JSON list of C-alpha atoms in Angstrom, two decimals:
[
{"chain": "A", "resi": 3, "resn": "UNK", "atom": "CA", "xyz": [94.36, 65.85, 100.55]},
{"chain": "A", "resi": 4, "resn": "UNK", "atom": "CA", "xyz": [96.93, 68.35, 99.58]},
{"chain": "A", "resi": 5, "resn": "UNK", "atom": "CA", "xyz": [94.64, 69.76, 96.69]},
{"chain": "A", "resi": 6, "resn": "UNK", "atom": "CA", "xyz": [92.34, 70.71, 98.86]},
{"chain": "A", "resi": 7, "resn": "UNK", "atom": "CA", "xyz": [94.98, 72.30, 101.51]},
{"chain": "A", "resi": 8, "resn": "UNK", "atom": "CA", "xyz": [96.18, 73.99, 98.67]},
{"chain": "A", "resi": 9, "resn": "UNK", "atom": "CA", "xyz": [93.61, 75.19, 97.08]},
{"chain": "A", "resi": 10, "resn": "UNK", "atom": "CA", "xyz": [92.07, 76.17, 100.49]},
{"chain": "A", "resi": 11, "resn": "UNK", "atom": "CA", "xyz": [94.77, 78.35, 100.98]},
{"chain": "A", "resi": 12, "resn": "UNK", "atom": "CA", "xyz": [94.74, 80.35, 97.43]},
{"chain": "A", "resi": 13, "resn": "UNK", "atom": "CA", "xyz": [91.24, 81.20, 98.11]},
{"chain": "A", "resi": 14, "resn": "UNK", "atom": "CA", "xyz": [92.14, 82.24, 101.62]},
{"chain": "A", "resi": 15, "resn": "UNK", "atom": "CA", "xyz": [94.82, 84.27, 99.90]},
{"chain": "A", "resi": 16, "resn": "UNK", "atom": "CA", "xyz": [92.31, 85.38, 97.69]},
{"chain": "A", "resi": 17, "resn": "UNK", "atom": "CA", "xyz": [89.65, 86.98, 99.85]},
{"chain": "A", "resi": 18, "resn": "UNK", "atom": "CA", "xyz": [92.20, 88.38, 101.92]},
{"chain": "A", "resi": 19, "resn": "UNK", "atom": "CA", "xyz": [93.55, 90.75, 99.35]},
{"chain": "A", "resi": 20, "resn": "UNK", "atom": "CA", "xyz": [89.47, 91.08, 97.88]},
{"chain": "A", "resi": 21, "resn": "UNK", "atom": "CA", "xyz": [88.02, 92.00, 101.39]},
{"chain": "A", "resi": 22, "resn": "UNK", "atom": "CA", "xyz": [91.41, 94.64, 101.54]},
{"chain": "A", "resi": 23, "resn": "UNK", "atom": "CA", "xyz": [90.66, 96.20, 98.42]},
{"chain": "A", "resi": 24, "resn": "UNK", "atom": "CA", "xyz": [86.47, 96.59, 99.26]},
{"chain": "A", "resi": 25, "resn": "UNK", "atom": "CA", "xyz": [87.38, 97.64, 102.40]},
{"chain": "A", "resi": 26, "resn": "UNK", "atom": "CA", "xyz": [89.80, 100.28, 101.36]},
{"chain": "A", "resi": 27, "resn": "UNK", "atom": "CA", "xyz": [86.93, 101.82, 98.73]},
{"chain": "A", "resi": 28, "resn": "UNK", "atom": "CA", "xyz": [84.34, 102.24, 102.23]},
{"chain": "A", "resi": 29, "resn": "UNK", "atom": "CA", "xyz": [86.52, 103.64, 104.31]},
{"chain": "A", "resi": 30, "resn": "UNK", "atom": "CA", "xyz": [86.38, 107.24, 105.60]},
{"chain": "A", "resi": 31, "resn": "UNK", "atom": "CA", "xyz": [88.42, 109.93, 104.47]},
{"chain": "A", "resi": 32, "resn": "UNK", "atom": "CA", "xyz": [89.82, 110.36, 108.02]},
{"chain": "A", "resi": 33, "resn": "UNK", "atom": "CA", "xyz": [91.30, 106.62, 107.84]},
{"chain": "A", "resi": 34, "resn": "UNK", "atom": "CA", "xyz": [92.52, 107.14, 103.98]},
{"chain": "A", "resi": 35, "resn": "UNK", "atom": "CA", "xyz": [94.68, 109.97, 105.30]},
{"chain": "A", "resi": 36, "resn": "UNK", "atom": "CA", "xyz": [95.72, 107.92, 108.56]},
{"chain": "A", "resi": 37, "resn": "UNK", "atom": "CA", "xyz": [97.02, 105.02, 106.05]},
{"chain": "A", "resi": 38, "resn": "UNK", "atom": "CA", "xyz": [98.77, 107.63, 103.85]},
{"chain": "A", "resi": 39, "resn": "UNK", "atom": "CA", "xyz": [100.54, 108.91, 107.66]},
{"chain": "A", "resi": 40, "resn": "UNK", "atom": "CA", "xyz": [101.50, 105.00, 108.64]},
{"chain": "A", "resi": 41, "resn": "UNK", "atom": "CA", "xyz": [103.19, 104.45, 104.96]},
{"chain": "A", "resi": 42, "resn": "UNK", "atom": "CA", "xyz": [104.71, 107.66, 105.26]},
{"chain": "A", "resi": 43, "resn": "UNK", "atom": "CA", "xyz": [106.31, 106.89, 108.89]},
{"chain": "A", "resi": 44, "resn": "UNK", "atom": "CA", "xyz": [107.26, 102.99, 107.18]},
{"chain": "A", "resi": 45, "resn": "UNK", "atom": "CA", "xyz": [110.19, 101.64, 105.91]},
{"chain": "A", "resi": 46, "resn": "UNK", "atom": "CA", "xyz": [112.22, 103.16, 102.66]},
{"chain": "A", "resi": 47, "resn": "UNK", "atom": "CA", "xyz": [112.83, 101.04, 99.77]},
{"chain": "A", "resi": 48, "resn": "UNK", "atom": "CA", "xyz": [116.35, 100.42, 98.90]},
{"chain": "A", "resi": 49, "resn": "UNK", "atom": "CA", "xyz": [116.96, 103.76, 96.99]},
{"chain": "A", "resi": 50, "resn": "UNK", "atom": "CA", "xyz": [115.43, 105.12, 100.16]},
{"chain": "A", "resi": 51, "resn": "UNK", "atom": "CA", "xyz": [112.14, 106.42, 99.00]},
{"chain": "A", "resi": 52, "resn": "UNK", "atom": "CA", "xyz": [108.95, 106.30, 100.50]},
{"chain": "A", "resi": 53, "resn": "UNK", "atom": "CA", "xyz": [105.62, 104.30, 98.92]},
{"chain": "A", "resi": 54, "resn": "UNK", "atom": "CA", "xyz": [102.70, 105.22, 98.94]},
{"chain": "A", "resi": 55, "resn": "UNK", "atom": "CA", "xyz": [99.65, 102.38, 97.41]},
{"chain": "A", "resi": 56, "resn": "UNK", "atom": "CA", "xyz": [96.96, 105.11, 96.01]},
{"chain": "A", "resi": 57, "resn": "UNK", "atom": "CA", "xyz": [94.57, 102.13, 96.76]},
{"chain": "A", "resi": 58, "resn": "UNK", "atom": "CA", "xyz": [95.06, 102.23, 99.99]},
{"chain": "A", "resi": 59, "resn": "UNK", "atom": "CA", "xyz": [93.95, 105.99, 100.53]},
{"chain": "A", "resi": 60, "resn": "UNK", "atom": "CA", "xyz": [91.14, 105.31, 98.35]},
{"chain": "A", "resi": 61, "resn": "UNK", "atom": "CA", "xyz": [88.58, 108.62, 99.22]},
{"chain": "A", "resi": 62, "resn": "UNK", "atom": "CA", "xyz": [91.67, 110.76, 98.90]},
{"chain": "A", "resi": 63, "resn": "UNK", "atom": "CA", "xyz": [93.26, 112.09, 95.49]},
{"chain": "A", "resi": 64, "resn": "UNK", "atom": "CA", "xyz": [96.97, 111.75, 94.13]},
{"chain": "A", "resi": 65, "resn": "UNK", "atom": "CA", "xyz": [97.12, 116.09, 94.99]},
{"chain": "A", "resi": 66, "resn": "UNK", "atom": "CA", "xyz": [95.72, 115.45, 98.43]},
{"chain": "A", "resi": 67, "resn": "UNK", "atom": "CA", "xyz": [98.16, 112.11, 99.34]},
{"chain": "A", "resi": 68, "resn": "UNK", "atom": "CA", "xyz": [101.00, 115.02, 97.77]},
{"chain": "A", "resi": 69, "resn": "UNK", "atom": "CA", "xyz": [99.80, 117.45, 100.14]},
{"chain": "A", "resi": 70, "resn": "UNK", "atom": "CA", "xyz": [99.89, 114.92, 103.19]},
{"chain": "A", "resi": 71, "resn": "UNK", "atom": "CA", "xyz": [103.33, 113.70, 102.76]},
{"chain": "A", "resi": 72, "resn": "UNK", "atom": "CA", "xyz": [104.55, 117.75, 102.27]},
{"chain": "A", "resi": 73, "resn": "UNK", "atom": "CA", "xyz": [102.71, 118.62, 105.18]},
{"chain": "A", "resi": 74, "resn": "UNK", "atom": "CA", "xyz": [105.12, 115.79, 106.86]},
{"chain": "A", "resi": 75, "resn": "UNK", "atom": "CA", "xyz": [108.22, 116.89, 105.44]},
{"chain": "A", "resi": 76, "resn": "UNK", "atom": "CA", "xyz": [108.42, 114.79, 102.42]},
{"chain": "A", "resi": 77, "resn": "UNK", "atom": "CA", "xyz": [108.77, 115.73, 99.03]},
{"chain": "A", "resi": 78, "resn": "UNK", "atom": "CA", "xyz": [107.07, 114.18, 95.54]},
{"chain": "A", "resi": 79, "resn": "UNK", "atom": "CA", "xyz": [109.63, 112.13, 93.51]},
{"chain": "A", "resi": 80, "resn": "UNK", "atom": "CA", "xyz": [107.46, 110.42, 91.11]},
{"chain": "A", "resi": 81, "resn": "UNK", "atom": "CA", "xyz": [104.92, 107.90, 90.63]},
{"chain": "A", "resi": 82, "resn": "UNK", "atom": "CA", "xyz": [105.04, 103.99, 89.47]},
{"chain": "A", "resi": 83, "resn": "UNK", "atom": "CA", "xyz": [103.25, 100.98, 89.10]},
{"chain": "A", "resi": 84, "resn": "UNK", "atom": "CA", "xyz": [103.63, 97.71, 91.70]},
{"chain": "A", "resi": 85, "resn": "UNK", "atom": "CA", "xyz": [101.82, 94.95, 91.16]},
{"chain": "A", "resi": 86, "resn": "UNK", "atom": "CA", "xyz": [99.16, 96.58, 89.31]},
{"chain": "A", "resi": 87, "resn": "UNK", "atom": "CA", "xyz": [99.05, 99.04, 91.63]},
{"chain": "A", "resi": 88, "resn": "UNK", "atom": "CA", "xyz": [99.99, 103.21, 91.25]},
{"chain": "A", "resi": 89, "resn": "UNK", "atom": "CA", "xyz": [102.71, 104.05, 93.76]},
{"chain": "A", "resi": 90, "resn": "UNK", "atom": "CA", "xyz": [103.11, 107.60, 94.58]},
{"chain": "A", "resi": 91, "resn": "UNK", "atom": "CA", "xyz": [107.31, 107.60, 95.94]},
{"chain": "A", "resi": 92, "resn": "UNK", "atom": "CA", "xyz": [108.25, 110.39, 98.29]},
{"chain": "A", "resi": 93, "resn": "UNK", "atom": "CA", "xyz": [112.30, 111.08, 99.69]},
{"chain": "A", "resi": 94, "resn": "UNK", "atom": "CA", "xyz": [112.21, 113.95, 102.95]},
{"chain": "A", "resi": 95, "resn": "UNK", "atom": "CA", "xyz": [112.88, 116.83, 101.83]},
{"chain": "A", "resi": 96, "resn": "UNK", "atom": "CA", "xyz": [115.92, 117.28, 104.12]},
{"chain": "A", "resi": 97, "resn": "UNK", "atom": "CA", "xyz": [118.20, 114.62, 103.05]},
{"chain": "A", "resi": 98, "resn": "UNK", "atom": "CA", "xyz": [120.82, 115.15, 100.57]},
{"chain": "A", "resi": 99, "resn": "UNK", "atom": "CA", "xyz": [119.69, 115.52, 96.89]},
{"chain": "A", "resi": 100, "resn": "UNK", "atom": "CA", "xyz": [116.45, 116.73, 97.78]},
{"chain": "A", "resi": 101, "resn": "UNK", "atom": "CA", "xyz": [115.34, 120.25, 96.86]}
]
């Protein structure tokens, strides 16, 4: 009985993040930009940049995601992998450090 619980919940798991990642590659550009505004008003990581998941903004292009998050204040700090994943990290340009 708890094989099947468990294994009923991996492939619940499973689709979840599959039916994310489709859904991400249909969407509209208008909705890959509004994902790339709700990271960008998120939470910081502990260094206190910004993430953004390219994935997630699929129809959109690292320059355009870069032009978003200027357009909002923030400033291009560099780019890394999570999970598999390319992270584009942004810091606002205001605080200390930034220029």
């Amino acid at each position: 009985m708890g094989t099947i619980i468990g294994c009923s919940l991996f492939a619940a798991v499973a689709l979840w993040i599959a039916a994310e990642r489709v859904l991400a590659r249909f969407q509209s550009a208008g909705r890959g930009a509004d994902s790339v505004r709700r990271e960008l008003a998120g939470r910081r990581t502990g260094d206190g940049h910004i993430e953004v998941t390219v994935w997630r903004a699929h129809p959109l292009s690292d320059h355009m995601i870069k032009e978003i998050a200027s357009s909002k204040g923030f400033r291009f700090v560099g780019e890394t992998s999570r999970y598999g994943s390319l992270v584009l990290r942004f810091v606002k340009a205001t605080e200390k450090g930034a220029v």
